[in-house]
Structures are given as C-alpha cells and as structure tokens.
C-alpha cells in the first residue's frame, strides 16, 4: 500500500510539473502572439500613412521629398525586419528605429515637427520591449503635432531610477 501511494504521489508530482511547464509555455506563446499581433497592427497603420504621404508628395510634384521618404521608409522597414521577432532590443537600437520613423514624419510635417532625444549613452544598452517607443511617438505626432498649426516638439528622455529604466515621451 505504501509503495503504491509513493508511486502515485511521484506520478502526480511529475504530472503537476508537466502541467506547470505546459502552462508556462502557453503563457509565453500567448505573450509572443500578442506582441506579434501588435506589430502587425502597428506596421500596416504606419506603412499606409507613409504611402499616403508619398502619394501626396508625388501629386504636389515634390519628387525630391517623395524619393527621400521612400528611401527612409525602406531603411526603416529593413531595420525592423532585420530585428526579427525578438521581444526585446536595446534602447539604442529602439532609438535608431525611432530616428528613422521621425525622419519620415519630418518629410510630412517639415519645420512643424521638432524632435529631441535626451538619453545618456550609458542607457543605450538597456533592454526594452521591441517597438515600444514608436507607437507612443506616433501618437504624440498625430495628436500633438498634426492638430497644431504651429507644430511642436516631441521629446524622448530616459533615466535610471531605483534600478528601473524610466522613459518619458512628451
């Protein structure tokens, strides 16, 4: 009786461990799926806005700005695709992608869009979620700059506080 109980207990413990591992794997897969869905939602939105802007530049016969925007868009898309599906990237890499995005938006908004980055180089190696900043900056441009005839400044700042990375977008 004791031997059977010990065997059942071990089997139960092993089954519990298998279920816990499966649950952790499922949770990880769900998080990856959510991140992938977010990327798929953001990328087409930005891509279509950029293509519409390029189309408008062509209609205005501003070939130089249209060509510049196509080149920057290609560079941004290439850099984004080169990153793969990694859930994190360094803050320095994220800022580089952000710089490419803002250059595209500057073609659209001209002198109405100013962009400032105040991030110490010591923080460039910090890991952040992939494409975390671009949608926030895009939102600031859409709701802060586009609706303001005088334009404005989007500022990105980062600092360490109590062992955490704090990123501020205004």
Coordinates of C-alpha atoms in Angstrom, one line a residue:
X1 CA 0.0 0.0 0.0
X2 CA 2.8 2.4 0.9
X3 CA 4.8 1.7 -2.3
X4 CA 1.6 2.3 -4.4
X5 CA 0.9 5.6 -2.6
X6 CA 4.5 6.7 -3.2
X7 CA 4.3 5.7 -6.9
X8 CA 1.0 7.6 -7.3
X9 CA 2.5 10.6 -5.4
X10 CA 5.6 10.7 -7.7
X11 CA 3.4 10.3 -10.8
X12 CA 1.1 13.1 -9.5
X13 CA 4.1 15.3 -8.8
X14 CA 5.5 14.7 -12.3
X15 CA 2.1 15.4 -13.9
X16 CA 1.9 18.6 -12.0
X17 CA 5.3 19.6 -13.1
X18 CA 4.4 18.8 -16.7
X19 CA 1.2 20.8 -16.5
X20 CA 3.1 23.8 -14.9
X21 CA 5.7 23.6 -17.7
X22 CA 2.9 23.4 -20.4
X23 CA 1.1 26.4 -18.8
X24 CA 4.3 28.4 -18.7
X25 CA 5.0 27.6 -22.4
X26 CA 1.4 28.5 -23.3
X27 CA 1.7 31.8 -21.4
X28 CA 4.9 32.6 -23.2
X29 CA 3.3 31.7 -26.6
X30 CA 0.4 34.0 -25.8
X31 CA 2.7 36.9 -24.9
X32 CA 4.6 36.3 -28.2
X33 CA 1.3 36.2 -30.1
X34 CA 0.1 39.4 -28.5
X35 CA 3.4 41.1 -29.4
X36 CA 3.2 39.8 -33.0
X37 CA -0.4 41.0 -33.3
X38 CA 0.6 44.4 -32.0
X39 CA 3.4 44.6 -34.6
X40 CA 1.0 43.5 -37.4
X41 CA -1.4 46.2 -36.3
X42 CA 1.1 49.0 -36.0
X43 CA 3.2 48.3 -39.1
X44 CA 0.4 48.4 -41.6
X45 CA -1.0 51.6 -40.0
X46 CA 2.3 53.4 -40.2
X47 CA 3.0 51.9 -43.7
X48 CA -0.3 53.1 -45.1
X49 CA 0.1 56.6 -43.6
X50 CA 3.6 56.8 -45.1
X51 CA 2.4 55.6 -48.5
X52 CA -0.4 58.1 -48.5
X53 CA 2.1 60.9 -47.7
X54 CA 4.4 59.7 -50.5
X55 CA 1.4 59.8 -52.9
X56 CA 0.6 63.3 -51.8
X57 CA 4.2 64.4 -52.4
X58 CA 4.1 62.9 -55.9
X59 CA 0.8 64.7 -56.6
X60 CA 2.4 68.0 -55.4
X61 CA 5.3 67.2 -57.8
X62 CA 7.7 67.2 -54.9
X63 CA 9.8 64.4 -56.3
X64 CA 12.8 65.0 -54.0
X65 CA 10.8 64.7 -50.8
X66 CA 8.9 61.7 -52.2
X67 CA 12.2 60.0 -53.1
X68 CA 13.7 60.8 -49.7
X69 CA 10.6 59.4 -47.9
X70 CA 10.6 56.2 -49.9
X71 CA 14.3 55.7 -49.1
X72 CA 13.8 56.3 -45.4
X73 CA 10.7 54.1 -45.3
X74 CA 12.7 51.3 -47.0
X75 CA 15.5 51.8 -44.5
X76 CA 13.0 51.7 -41.5
X77 CA 11.3 48.6 -42.8
X78 CA 14.6 46.8 -43.5
X79 CA 15.8 47.6 -40.0
X80 CA 12.5 46.5 -38.4
X81 CA 12.5 43.2 -40.4
X82 CA 16.2 42.6 -39.6
X83 CA 15.3 42.7 -35.9
X84 CA 13.2 39.5 -36.3
X85 CA 10.7 38.6 -33.7
X86 CA 12.8 39.3 -30.7
X87 CA 10.7 40.5 -27.8
X88 CA 13.4 43.0 -26.6
X89 CA 16.0 45.2 -28.1
X90 CA 18.5 47.7 -26.7
X91 CA 17.3 51.2 -26.1
X92 CA 20.0 52.4 -28.5
X93 CA 18.5 50.2 -31.3
X94 CA 15.0 51.3 -30.4
X95 CA 16.2 55.0 -30.6
X96 CA 17.7 54.3 -34.0
X97 CA 14.4 52.9 -35.3
X98 CA 12.7 55.9 -33.8
X99 CA 15.1 58.3 -35.6
X100 CA 14.2 56.6 -38.9
X101 CA 10.5 57.0 -38.1
X102 CA 10.8 60.6 -37.2
X103 CA 12.8 61.4 -40.4
X104 CA 9.9 60.1 -42.4
X105 CA 7.4 62.2 -40.4
X106 CA 9.7 65.2 -40.8
X107 CA 9.2 64.9 -44.6
X108 CA 5.4 65.1 -43.9
X109 CA 5.5 67.9 -41.3
X110 CA 8.6 69.9 -42.3
X111 CA 9.6 72.5 -39.8
X112 CA 6.4 71.9 -37.8
X113 CA 8.0 68.8 -36.2
X114 CA 10.9 69.1 -33.9
X115 CA 12.4 66.0 -32.2
X116 CA 14.7 65.9 -29.2
X117 CA 16.3 62.9 -27.6
X118 CA 17.9 63.2 -24.1
X119 CA 19.1 59.7 -23.3
X120 CA 22.5 59.2 -21.7
X121 CA 24.7 56.8 -23.7
X122 CA 25.1 54.7 -20.6
X123 CA 21.5 53.7 -21.0
X124 CA 21.7 52.6 -24.7
X125 CA 22.5 49.0 -23.7
X126 CA 19.3 48.7 -21.5
X127 CA 16.8 46.3 -22.9
X128 CA 13.3 47.5 -23.8
X129 CA 10.3 45.8 -25.5
X130 CA 10.7 45.8 -29.2
X131 CA 8.8 48.7 -30.9
X132 CA 7.7 50.1 -27.6
X133 CA 8.5 53.8 -28.3
X134 CA 7.4 54.2 -31.9
X135 CA 3.7 53.9 -31.3
X136 CA 3.9 56.4 -28.4
X137 CA 5.8 58.9 -30.5
X138 CA 3.4 58.3 -33.5
X139 CA 0.5 59.1 -31.1
X140 CA 2.3 62.3 -30.0
X141 CA 2.8 63.3 -33.6
X142 CA -0.7 62.5 -34.6
X143 CA -2.5 64.2 -31.7
X144 CA 0.1 66.9 -30.7
X145 CA 1.8 68.0 -33.8
X146 CA -0.7 67.3 -36.7
X147 CA -3.5 69.1 -34.9
X148 CA -1.4 72.1 -34.0
X149 CA -0.9 74.5 -36.9
X150 CA 2.3 75.8 -35.3
X151 CA 3.7 72.3 -34.8
X152 CA 5.7 71.4 -31.8
X153 CA 8.4 69.3 -30.3
X154 CA 8.3 65.6 -29.4
X155 CA 10.9 64.8 -26.7
X156 CA 12.2 61.4 -25.6
X157 CA 14.0 61.3 -22.3
X158 CA 15.3 58.3 -20.3
X159 CA 16.9 57.9 -16.9
X160 CA 17.5 55.3 -14.2
X161 CA 15.6 55.4 -11.0
X162 CA 15.9 52.8 -8.3
X163 CA 17.3 50.3 -10.7
X164 CA 14.5 50.8 -13.3
X165 CA 14.6 52.4 -16.7
X166 CA 12.2 55.3 -17.0
X167 CA 11.4 56.6 -20.5
X168 CA 9.4 59.7 -20.9
X169 CA 7.8 60.9 -24.2
X170 CA 6.3 64.4 -24.4

